Amino acid sequence: MVMRVWLLLLVRLSACVTFPEREKDPDYWRNQAQTTLRHALELQKLNTKLAKNVILFLGDGMGVPTVTAARILKGQLAGQPGEETVLEMDKFPYVALAKTYNTNAQVPDSAGTATAYLCGVKANEGTVGLNAAAVRGHCNTTKGNEVQSILKWAKDAGKSIGVVTTTRVNHATPSASYAHCVNRDWYSDNEMPKEALEQGCKDIAWQLMYNIQDIEVIMGGGRKYMFPKNTSDIEHPTDEKANGTRLDGLNLTHVWLNKKDSKKAARYVWNREQLVSLRPQDVDYLLGLFEPGDMVYELDRNKSTDPSLSEMTRVALTILKKNPKGFVLLVEGGRIDHGHHDGKAKQALHEAVEFDIAIGLAGSMTSVEDTLTVVTADHSHVFTFGGYTHRGNSIFGLAPELSDTDNKPYTSILYGNGPGYKLVDKSRENVSTVDYTQSTYKAQSAVPLRQETHGGEDVAVFAKGPMAHLLHGVHEQNYIPHVMAYASCIGQNQDHCNSRSSGHSSKESLTLMSTLLSVLLSCLLL
């Protein structure tokens, strides 16, 4: 009985949280709505300028519930109730939904989806940079089925390009921007079957060096796939799991440096100190590999040795902005996905908050007049939060009532499946007996799995800048790069570009031409 009373008191503590006094005034809500209405009316004046620059922010696994929970967390980290917080991506004027299925999968993976939103065609799960005729793991289905990404289209147009990620730089999302591989797990030749090597297929790390010449910025993890097998890692020399993996004996960091024009400044860095000490104005090419595998979760990051996503984004933009023709940059918050797979919601949501900080930073360094910025996700997760929680309840806290079935408390955050499933004495674990606020806590799930799975629902697409209004309604995911290409006049979308320059519309150009002809005729008649 005493235990039950204690539990009831515990789960009801959240009800004591007060909401802002101003919200009691109906005029607060009316004025807020009127301000939003005025902004909405201004959107009738479409930005049809050309996009000199394109930035794609990809939150891996960042479904709509993750966006909402990250919004609340960001506000609570600032001492607010959280629900009223406005994320940087929330400020984008145009929002759409993208259908995420792969050609052969109802619930997708990160490789097939990356091919869609980077290369413009839907693809099979597990394959990157290849159309749906390619079969996962079958090297002989590679040739002839390659599809190029928007980064390649931009490079061909003379723009600078960059890839920034918190995963390995040869992980599913970044690899689709430069590689053509029937297996997303072929990070180096060490992970490839003998048959594939004999048939001439190349690993993803090798393709990063050779497929697209002179990618200006590459930053993330994945250092071990660049070095010969058993080479000790420079940062973790005693950790055998961090050792190099390559069977071909290549040191791809040396390959990368040697391929650069001697007149250009190329830098390879492997820690935060080296990165922040760079003078980006003196760097033309940057390769930053900060961990042997994926980068460390933001919550666990050593802030003196490992850069944050926003710090990498700042350096990348500073370098890429030097090109007068503009740039295309892919920024991935890749470990949102990993946190969810592990059932560690706290890790996932802090990754999402840092991702949003990077979005705000990029916004402060660019202009909506010439930069199209798109924020989206590749897929969702079976992550949810609910339980009729009170306003301001900790996003990692308990629901306000006990279960009416087993009389035990439960956290607001739950997973449909995953490693958080646990029985104690043949019944659901009592979460009050564990520290559910720890970053390593695995939220309870309905179905036991070693790894939580992706979700199959649509994901949000946020857009601002030139042609952002073309992202509206519900779209197939492969539509996204076609919009970005149209806005920036690269790839196949150039028919509308000849009559436009510096953002002038065709109508404006005709008016200007008419005026010039009138002046010329007047001069001839004098």
PDB file of N, CA, C and O in Angstrom, residues 426-481:
ATOM      1  N   LYS A 426       7.931 -12.522 -14.702  1.00  0.00           N
ATOM      2  CA  LYS A 426       6.914 -12.785 -15.729  1.00  0.00           C
ATOM      3  C   LYS A 426       5.948 -11.628 -15.943  1.00  0.00           C
ATOM      4  O   LYS A 426       4.850 -11.817 -16.480  1.00  0.00           O
ATOM      5  N   SER A 427       6.330 -10.425 -15.539  1.00  0.00           N
ATOM      6  CA  SER A 427       5.489  -9.257 -15.799  1.00  0.00           C
ATOM      7  C   SER A 427       6.372  -8.064 -16.156  1.00  0.00           C
ATOM      8  O   SER A 427       7.593  -8.098 -16.006  1.00  0.00           O
ATOM      9  N   ARG A 428       5.765  -7.004 -16.622  1.00  0.00           N
ATOM     10  CA  ARG A 428       6.500  -5.822 -17.065  1.00  0.00           C
ATOM     11  C   ARG A 428       7.333  -5.236 -15.931  1.00  0.00           C
ATOM     12  O   ARG A 428       6.873  -5.134 -14.798  1.00  0.00           O
ATOM     13  N   GLU A 429       8.551  -4.847 -16.271  1.00  0.00           N
ATOM     14  CA  GLU A 429       9.437  -4.254 -15.270  1.00  0.00           C
ATOM     15  C   GLU A 429       8.835  -2.970 -14.706  1.00  0.00           C
ATOM     16  O   GLU A 429       8.236  -2.169 -15.432  1.00  0.00           O
ATOM     17  N   ASN A 430       8.993  -2.771 -13.421  1.00  0.00           N
ATOM     18  CA  ASN A 430       8.536  -1.553 -12.765  1.00  0.00           C
ATOM     19  C   ASN A 430       9.616  -0.485 -12.967  1.00  0.00           C
ATOM     20  O   ASN A 430      10.707  -0.577 -12.400  1.00  0.00           O
ATOM     21  N   VAL A 431       9.321   0.537 -13.777  1.00  0.00           N
ATOM     22  CA  VAL A 431      10.346   1.520 -14.123  1.00  0.00           C
ATOM     23  C   VAL A 431      10.784   2.358 -12.930  1.00  0.00           C
ATOM     24  O   VAL A 431      11.830   3.006 -12.971  1.00  0.00           O
ATOM     25  N   SER A 432      10.006   2.354 -11.866  1.00  0.00           N
ATOM     26  CA  SER A 432      10.406   3.126 -10.681  1.00  0.00           C
ATOM     27  C   SER A 432      11.589   2.481  -9.966  1.00  0.00           C
ATOM     28  O   SER A 432      12.199   3.099  -9.096  1.00  0.00           O
ATOM     29  N   THR A 433      11.917   1.241 -10.340  1.00  0.00           N
ATOM     30  CA  THR A 433      13.043   0.551  -9.711  1.00  0.00           C
ATOM     31  C   THR A 433      14.353   0.776 -10.460  1.00  0.00           C
ATOM     32  O   THR A 433      15.398   0.270 -10.041  1.00  0.00           O
ATOM     33  N   VAL A 434      14.310   1.522 -11.561  1.00  0.00           N
ATOM     34  CA  VAL A 434      15.516   1.813 -12.349  1.00  0.00           C
ATOM     35  C   VAL A 434      15.609   3.317 -12.577  1.00  0.00           C
ATOM     36  O   VAL A 434      14.633   4.043 -12.403  1.00  0.00           O
ATOM     37  N   ASP A 435      16.794   3.771 -12.987  1.00  0.00           N
ATOM     38  CA  ASP A 435      16.980   5.193 -13.283  1.00  0.00           C
ATOM     39  C   ASP A 435      16.667   5.430 -14.759  1.00  0.00           C
ATOM     40  O   ASP A 435      17.535   5.301 -15.617  1.00  0.00           O
ATOM     41  N   TYR A 436      15.420   5.772 -15.043  1.00  0.00           N
ATOM     42  CA  TYR A 436      14.978   5.959 -16.432  1.00  0.00           C
ATOM     43  C   TYR A 436      15.421   7.315 -16.996  1.00  0.00           C
ATOM     44  O   TYR A 436      15.123   7.628 -18.158  1.00  0.00           O
ATOM     45  N   THR A 437      16.130   8.123 -16.197  1.00  0.00           N
ATOM     46  CA  THR A 437      16.628   9.416 -16.702  1.00  0.00           C
ATOM     47  C   THR A 437      18.042   9.308 -17.261  1.00  0.00           C
ATOM     48  O   THR A 437      18.552  10.262 -17.831  1.00  0.00           O
ATOM     49  N   GLN A 438      18.692   8.160 -17.089  1.00  0.00           N
ATOM     50  CA  GLN A 438      20.047   7.997 -17.602  1.00  0.00           C
ATOM     51  C   GLN A 438      20.062   8.005 -19.128  1.00  0.00           C
ATOM     52  O   GLN A 438      19.104   7.579 -19.775  1.00  0.00           O
ATOM     53  N   SER A 439      21.184   8.457 -19.684  1.00  0.00           N
ATOM     54  CA  SER A 439      21.287   8.519 -21.150  1.00  0.00           C
ATOM     55  C   SER A 439      21.301   7.146 -21.781  1.00  0.00           C
ATOM     56  O   SER A 439      20.958   6.988 -22.944  1.00  0.00           O
ATOM     57  N   THR A 440      21.685   6.135 -20.993  1.00  0.00           N
ATOM     58  CA  THR A 440      21.761   4.773 -21.535  1.00  0.00           C
ATOM     59  C   THR A 440      20.483   3.968 -21.291  1.00  0.00           C
ATOM     60  O   THR A 440      20.411   2.799 -21.676  1.00  0.00           O
ATOM     61  N   TYR A 441      19.476   4.582 -20.654  1.00  0.00           N
ATOM     62  CA  TYR A 441      18.235   3.863 -20.369  1.00  0.00           C
ATOM     63  C   TYR A 441      17.536   3.478 -21.667  1.00  0.00           C
ATOM     64  O   TYR A 441      17.378   4.300 -22.575  1.00  0.00           O
ATOM     65  N   LYS A 442      17.120   2.227 -21.738  1.00  0.00           N
ATOM     66  CA  LYS A 442      16.406   1.734 -22.909  1.00  0.00           C
ATOM     67  C   LYS A 442      14.914   1.716 -22.606  1.00  0.00           C
ATOM     68  O   LYS A 442      14.444   0.933 -21.766  1.00  0.00           O
ATOM     69  N   ALA A 443      14.192   2.590 -23.278  1.00  0.00           N
ATOM     70  CA  ALA A 443      12.763   2.721 -23.015  1.00  0.00           C
ATOM     71  C   ALA A 443      12.034   1.420 -23.324  1.00  0.00           C
ATOM     72  O   ALA A 443      12.405   0.671 -24.233  1.00  0.00           O
ATOM     73  N   GLN A 444      10.991   1.156 -22.552  1.00  0.00           N
ATOM     74  CA  GLN A 444      10.243  -0.087 -22.710  1.00  0.00           C
ATOM     75  C   GLN A 444       9.646  -0.204 -24.111  1.00  0.00           C
ATOM     76  O   GLN A 444       9.238   0.794 -24.709  1.00  0.00           O
ATOM     77  N   SER A 445       9.605  -1.438 -24.584  1.00  0.00           N
ATOM     78  CA  SER A 445       9.034  -1.699 -25.908  1.00  0.00           C
ATOM     79  C   SER A 445       8.022  -2.830 -25.817  1.00  0.00           C
ATOM     80  O   SER A 445       8.047  -3.635 -24.873  1.00  0.00           O
ATOM     81  N   ALA A 446       7.150  -2.912 -26.810  1.00  0.00           N
ATOM     82  CA  ALA A 446       6.087  -3.917 -26.797  1.00  0.00           C
ATOM     83  C   ALA A 446       6.568  -5.281 -27.284  1.00  0.00           C
ATOM     84  O   ALA A 446       6.057  -6.312 -26.866  1.00  0.00           O
ATOM     85  N   VAL A 447       7.553  -5.266 -28.190  1.00  0.00           N
ATOM     86  CA  VAL A 447       8.052  -6.509 -28.777  1.00  0.00           C
ATOM     87  C   VAL A 447       9.563  -6.582 -28.568  1.00  0.00           C
ATOM     88  O   VAL A 447      10.266  -5.611 -28.855  1.00  0.00           O
ATOM     89  N   PRO A 448      10.084  -7.717 -28.086  1.00  0.00           N
ATOM     90  CA  PRO A 448      11.531  -7.821 -27.863  1.00  0.00           C
ATOM     91  C   PRO A 448      12.310  -7.979 -29.162  1.00  0.00           C
ATOM     92  O   PRO A 448      12.060  -8.889 -29.950  1.00  0.00           O
ATOM     93  N   LEU A 449      13.245  -7.074 -29.391  1.00  0.00           N
ATOM     94  CA  LEU A 449      14.180  -7.156 -30.508  1.00  0.00           C
ATOM     95  C   LEU A 449      15.525  -6.626 -30.038  1.00  0.00           C
ATOM     96  O   LEU A 449      15.575  -5.723 -29.201  1.00  0.00           O
ATOM     97  N   ARG A 450      16.602  -7.152 -30.607  1.00  0.00           N
ATOM     98  CA  ARG A 450      17.919  -6.637 -30.235  1.00  0.00           C
ATOM     99  C   ARG A 450      18.099  -5.202 -30.707  1.00  0.00           C
ATOM    100  O   ARG A 450      18.786  -4.412 -30.070  1.00  0.00           O
ATOM    101  N   GLN A 451      17.503  -4.879 -31.852  1.00  0.00           N
ATOM    102  CA  GLN A 451      17.540  -3.523 -32.394  1.00  0.00           C
ATOM    103  C   GLN A 451      16.123  -3.088 -32.757  1.00  0.00           C
ATOM    104  O   GLN A 451      15.389  -3.836 -33.427  1.00  0.00           O
ATOM    105  N   GLU A 452      15.755  -1.906 -32.327  1.00  0.00           N
ATOM    106  CA  GLU A 452      14.449  -1.349 -32.694  1.00  0.00           C
ATOM    107  C   GLU A 452      14.427  -1.087 -34.197  1.00  0.00           C
ATOM    108  O   GLU A 452      15.474  -0.848 -34.809  1.00  0.00           O
ATOM    109  N   THR A 453      13.261  -1.139 -34.801  1.00  0.00           N
ATOM    110  CA  THR A 453      13.156  -1.013 -36.253  1.00  0.00           C
ATOM    111  C   THR A 453      12.714   0.372 -36.696  1.00  0.00           C
ATOM    112  O   THR A 453      12.228   1.184 -35.898  1.00  0.00           O
ATOM    113  N   HIS A 454      12.874   0.606 -37.972  1.00  0.00           N
ATOM    114  CA  HIS A 454      12.347   1.821 -38.585  1.00  0.00           C
ATOM    115  C   HIS A 454      10.826   1.793 -38.588  1.00  0.00           C
ATOM    116  O   HIS A 454      10.206   0.739 -38.420  1.00  0.00           O
ATOM    117  N   GLY A 455      10.244   2.971 -38.802  1.00  0.00           N
ATOM    118  CA  GLY A 455       8.805   3.083 -39.005  1.00  0.00           C
ATOM    119  C   GLY A 455       8.539   3.351 -40.471  1.00  0.00           C
ATOM    120  O   GLY A 455       9.416   3.800 -41.204  1.00  0.00           O
ATOM    121  N   GLY A 456       7.334   3.089 -40.915  1.00  0.00           N
ATOM    122  CA  GLY A 456       7.030   3.203 -42.337  1.00  0.00           C
ATOM    123  C   GLY A 456       6.229   4.424 -42.738  1.00  0.00           C
ATOM    124  O   GLY A 456       5.939   4.607 -43.922  1.00  0.00           O
ATOM    125  N   GLU A 457       5.879   5.291 -41.780  1.00  0.00           N
ATOM    126  CA  GLU A 457       5.031   6.429 -42.130  1.00  0.00           C
ATOM    127  C   GLU A 457       5.807   7.521 -42.857  1.00  0.00           C
ATOM    128  O   GLU A 457       7.031   7.513 -42.898  1.00  0.00           O
ATOM    129  N   ASP A 458       5.062   8.462 -43.422  1.00  0.00           N
ATOM    130  CA  ASP A 458       5.673   9.587 -44.127  1.00  0.00           C
ATOM    131  C   ASP A 458       6.524  10.419 -43.165  1.00  0.00           C
ATOM    132  O   ASP A 458       6.292  10.432 -41.955  1.00  0.00           O
ATOM    133  N   VAL A 459       7.492  11.136 -43.734  1.00  0.00           N
ATOM    134  CA  VAL A 459       8.308  12.053 -42.942  1.00  0.00           C
ATOM    135  C   VAL A 459       8.087  13.475 -43.432  1.00  0.00           C
ATOM    136  O   VAL A 459       7.648  13.701 -44.564  1.00  0.00           O
ATOM    137  N   ALA A 460       8.396  14.438 -42.583  1.00  0.00           N
ATOM    138  CA  ALA A 460       8.215  15.846 -42.924  1.00  0.00           C
ATOM    139  C   ALA A 460       9.364  16.345 -43.790  1.00  0.00           C
ATOM    140  O   ALA A 460      10.498  15.866 -43.693  1.00  0.00           O
ATOM    141  N   VAL A 461       9.056  17.324 -44.642  1.00  0.00           N
ATOM    142  CA  VAL A 461      10.057  18.019 -45.449  1.00  0.00           C
ATOM    143  C   VAL A 461       9.860  19.511 -45.225  1.00  0.00           C
ATOM    144  O   VAL A 461       8.799  20.059 -45.540  1.00  0.00           O
ATOM    145  N   PHE A 462      10.847  20.178 -44.639  1.00  0.00           N
ATOM    146  CA  PHE A 462      10.790  21.615 -44.382  1.00  0.00           C
ATOM    147  C   PHE A 462      11.663  22.323 -45.426  1.00  0.00           C
ATOM    148  O   PHE A 462      12.756  21.849 -45.740  1.00  0.00           O
ATOM    149  N   ALA A 463      11.203  23.462 -45.943  1.00  0.00           N
ATOM    150  CA  ALA A 463      11.983  24.140 -46.981  1.00  0.00           C
ATOM    151  C   ALA A 463      11.875  25.653 -46.856  1.00  0.00           C
ATOM    152  O   ALA A 463      10.833  26.194 -46.482  1.00  0.00           O
ATOM    153  N   LYS A 464      12.982  26.337 -47.189  1.00  0.00           N
ATOM    154  CA  LYS A 464      12.985  27.795 -47.274  1.00  0.00           C
ATOM    155  C   LYS A 464      13.978  28.214 -48.343  1.00  0.00           C
ATOM    156  O   LYS A 464      14.924  27.491 -48.666  1.00  0.00           O
ATOM    157  N   GLY A 465      13.756  29.401 -48.905  1.00  0.00           N
ATOM    158  CA  GLY A 465      14.656  29.908 -49.931  1.00  0.00           C
ATOM    159  C   GLY A 465      14.063  29.790 -51.326  1.00  0.00           C
ATOM    160  O   GLY A 465      12.873  29.500 -51.492  1.00  0.00           O
ATOM    161  N   PRO A 466      14.862  30.029 -52.367  1.00  0.00           N
ATOM    162  CA  PRO A 466      14.363  30.005 -53.738  1.00  0.00           C
ATOM    163  C   PRO A 466      13.673  28.695 -54.104  1.00  0.00           C
ATOM    164  O   PRO A 466      14.218  27.618 -53.866  1.00  0.00           O
ATOM    165  N   MET A 467      12.481  28.800 -54.625  1.00  0.00           N
ATOM    166  CA  MET A 467      11.680  27.668 -55.107  1.00  0.00           C
ATOM    167  C   MET A 467      11.233  26.724 -53.990  1.00  0.00           C
ATOM    168  O   MET A 467      10.770  25.613 -54.271  1.00  0.00           O
ATOM    169  N   ALA A 468      11.345  27.151 -52.754  1.00  0.00           N
ATOM    170  CA  ALA A 468      10.946  26.278 -51.640  1.00  0.00           C
ATOM    171  C   ALA A 468       9.477  25.898 -51.716  1.00  0.00           C
ATOM    172  O   ALA A 468       9.078  24.837 -51.240  1.00  0.00           O
ATOM    173  N   HIS A 469       8.672  26.748 -52.353  1.00  0.00           N
ATOM    174  CA  HIS A 469       7.235  26.476 -52.456  1.00  0.00           C
ATOM    175  C   HIS A 469       6.930  25.253 -53.307  1.00  0.00           C
ATOM    176  O   HIS A 469       5.801  24.746 -53.293  1.00  0.00           O
ATOM    177  N   LEU A 470       7.923  24.755 -54.042  1.00  0.00           N
ATOM    178  CA  LEU A 470       7.696  23.559 -54.851  1.00  0.00           C
ATOM    179  C   LEU A 470       7.623  22.299 -53.984  1.00  0.00           C
ATOM    180  O   LEU A 470       7.224  21.236 -54.471  1.00  0.00           O
ATOM    181  N   LEU A 471       8.006  22.422 -52.738  1.00  0.00           N
ATOM    182  CA  LEU A 471       7.837  21.332 -51.786  1.00  0.00           C
ATOM    183  C   LEU A 471       6.564  21.594 -50.994  1.00  0.00           C
ATOM    184  O   LEU A 471       6.525  22.444 -50.102  1.00  0.00           O
ATOM    185  N   HIS A 472       5.528  20.882 -51.337  1.00  0.00           N
ATOM    186  CA  HIS A 472       4.203  21.092 -50.779  1.00  0.00           C
ATOM    187  C   HIS A 472       3.442  19.780 -50.852  1.00  0.00           C
ATOM    188  O   HIS A 472       3.780  18.908 -51.643  1.00  0.00           O
ATOM    189  N   GLY A 473       2.421  19.626 -50.057  1.00  0.00           N
ATOM    190  CA  GLY A 473       1.591  18.435 -50.151  1.00  0.00           C
ATOM    191  C   GLY A 473       2.350  17.156 -49.817  1.00  0.00           C
ATOM    192  O   GLY A 473       3.289  17.133 -49.030  1.00  0.00           O
ATOM    193  N   VAL A 474       1.935  16.074 -50.457  1.00  0.00           N
ATOM    194  CA  VAL A 474       2.541  14.757 -50.233  1.00  0.00           C
ATOM    195  C   VAL A 474       3.274  14.324 -51.497  1.00  0.00           C
ATOM    196  O   VAL A 474       2.684  14.289 -52.576  1.00  0.00           O
ATOM    197  N   HIS A 475       4.556  14.005 -51.362  1.00  0.00           N
ATOM    198  CA  HIS A 475       5.382  13.663 -52.518  1.00  0.00           C
ATOM    199  C   HIS A 475       6.060  12.312 -52.339  1.00  0.00           C
ATOM    200  O   HIS A 475       6.282  11.855 -51.210  1.00  0.00           O
ATOM    201  N   GLU A 476       6.443  11.722 -53.457  1.00  0.00           N
ATOM    202  CA  GLU A 476       7.389  10.623 -53.403  1.00  0.00           C
ATOM    203  C   GLU A 476       8.734  11.207 -52.978  1.00  0.00           C
ATOM    204  O   GLU A 476       9.093  12.325 -53.341  1.00  0.00           O
ATOM    205  N   GLN A 477       9.494  10.439 -52.225  1.00  0.00           N
ATOM    206  CA  GLN A 477      10.752  10.946 -51.678  1.00  0.00           C
ATOM    207  C   GLN A 477      11.749  11.342 -52.767  1.00  0.00           C
ATOM    208  O   GLN A 477      12.537  12.278 -52.589  1.00  0.00           O
ATOM    209  N   ASN A 478      11.723  10.659 -53.891  1.00  0.00           N
ATOM    210  CA  ASN A 478      12.684  10.945 -54.964  1.00  0.00           C
ATOM    211  C   ASN A 478      12.425  12.276 -55.661  1.00  0.00           C
ATOM    212  O   ASN A 478      13.236  12.728 -56.476  1.00  0.00           O
ATOM    213  N   TYR A 479      11.311  12.932 -55.348  1.00  0.00           N
ATOM    214  CA  TYR A 479      10.996  14.246 -55.913  1.00  0.00           C
ATOM    215  C   TYR A 479      11.924  15.326 -55.356  1.00  0.00           C
ATOM    216  O   TYR A 479      12.214  16.320 -56.027  1.00  0.00           O
ATOM    217  N   ILE A 480      12.424  15.132 -54.137  1.00  0.00           N
ATOM    218  CA  ILE A 480      13.189  16.169 -53.440  1.00  0.00           C
ATOM    219  C   ILE A 480      14.394  16.670 -54.231  1.00  0.00           C
ATOM    220  O   ILE A 480      14.565  17.889 -54.407  1.00  0.00           O
ATOM    221  N   PRO A 481      15.297  15.813 -54.737  1.00  0.00           N
ATOM    222  CA  PRO A 481      16.460  16.345 -55.456  1.00  0.00           C
ATOM    223  C   PRO A 481      16.098  17.016 -56.776  1.00  0.00           C
ATOM    224  O   PRO A 481      16.837  17.888 -57.252  1.00  0.00           O
TER     225      PRO A 481
END
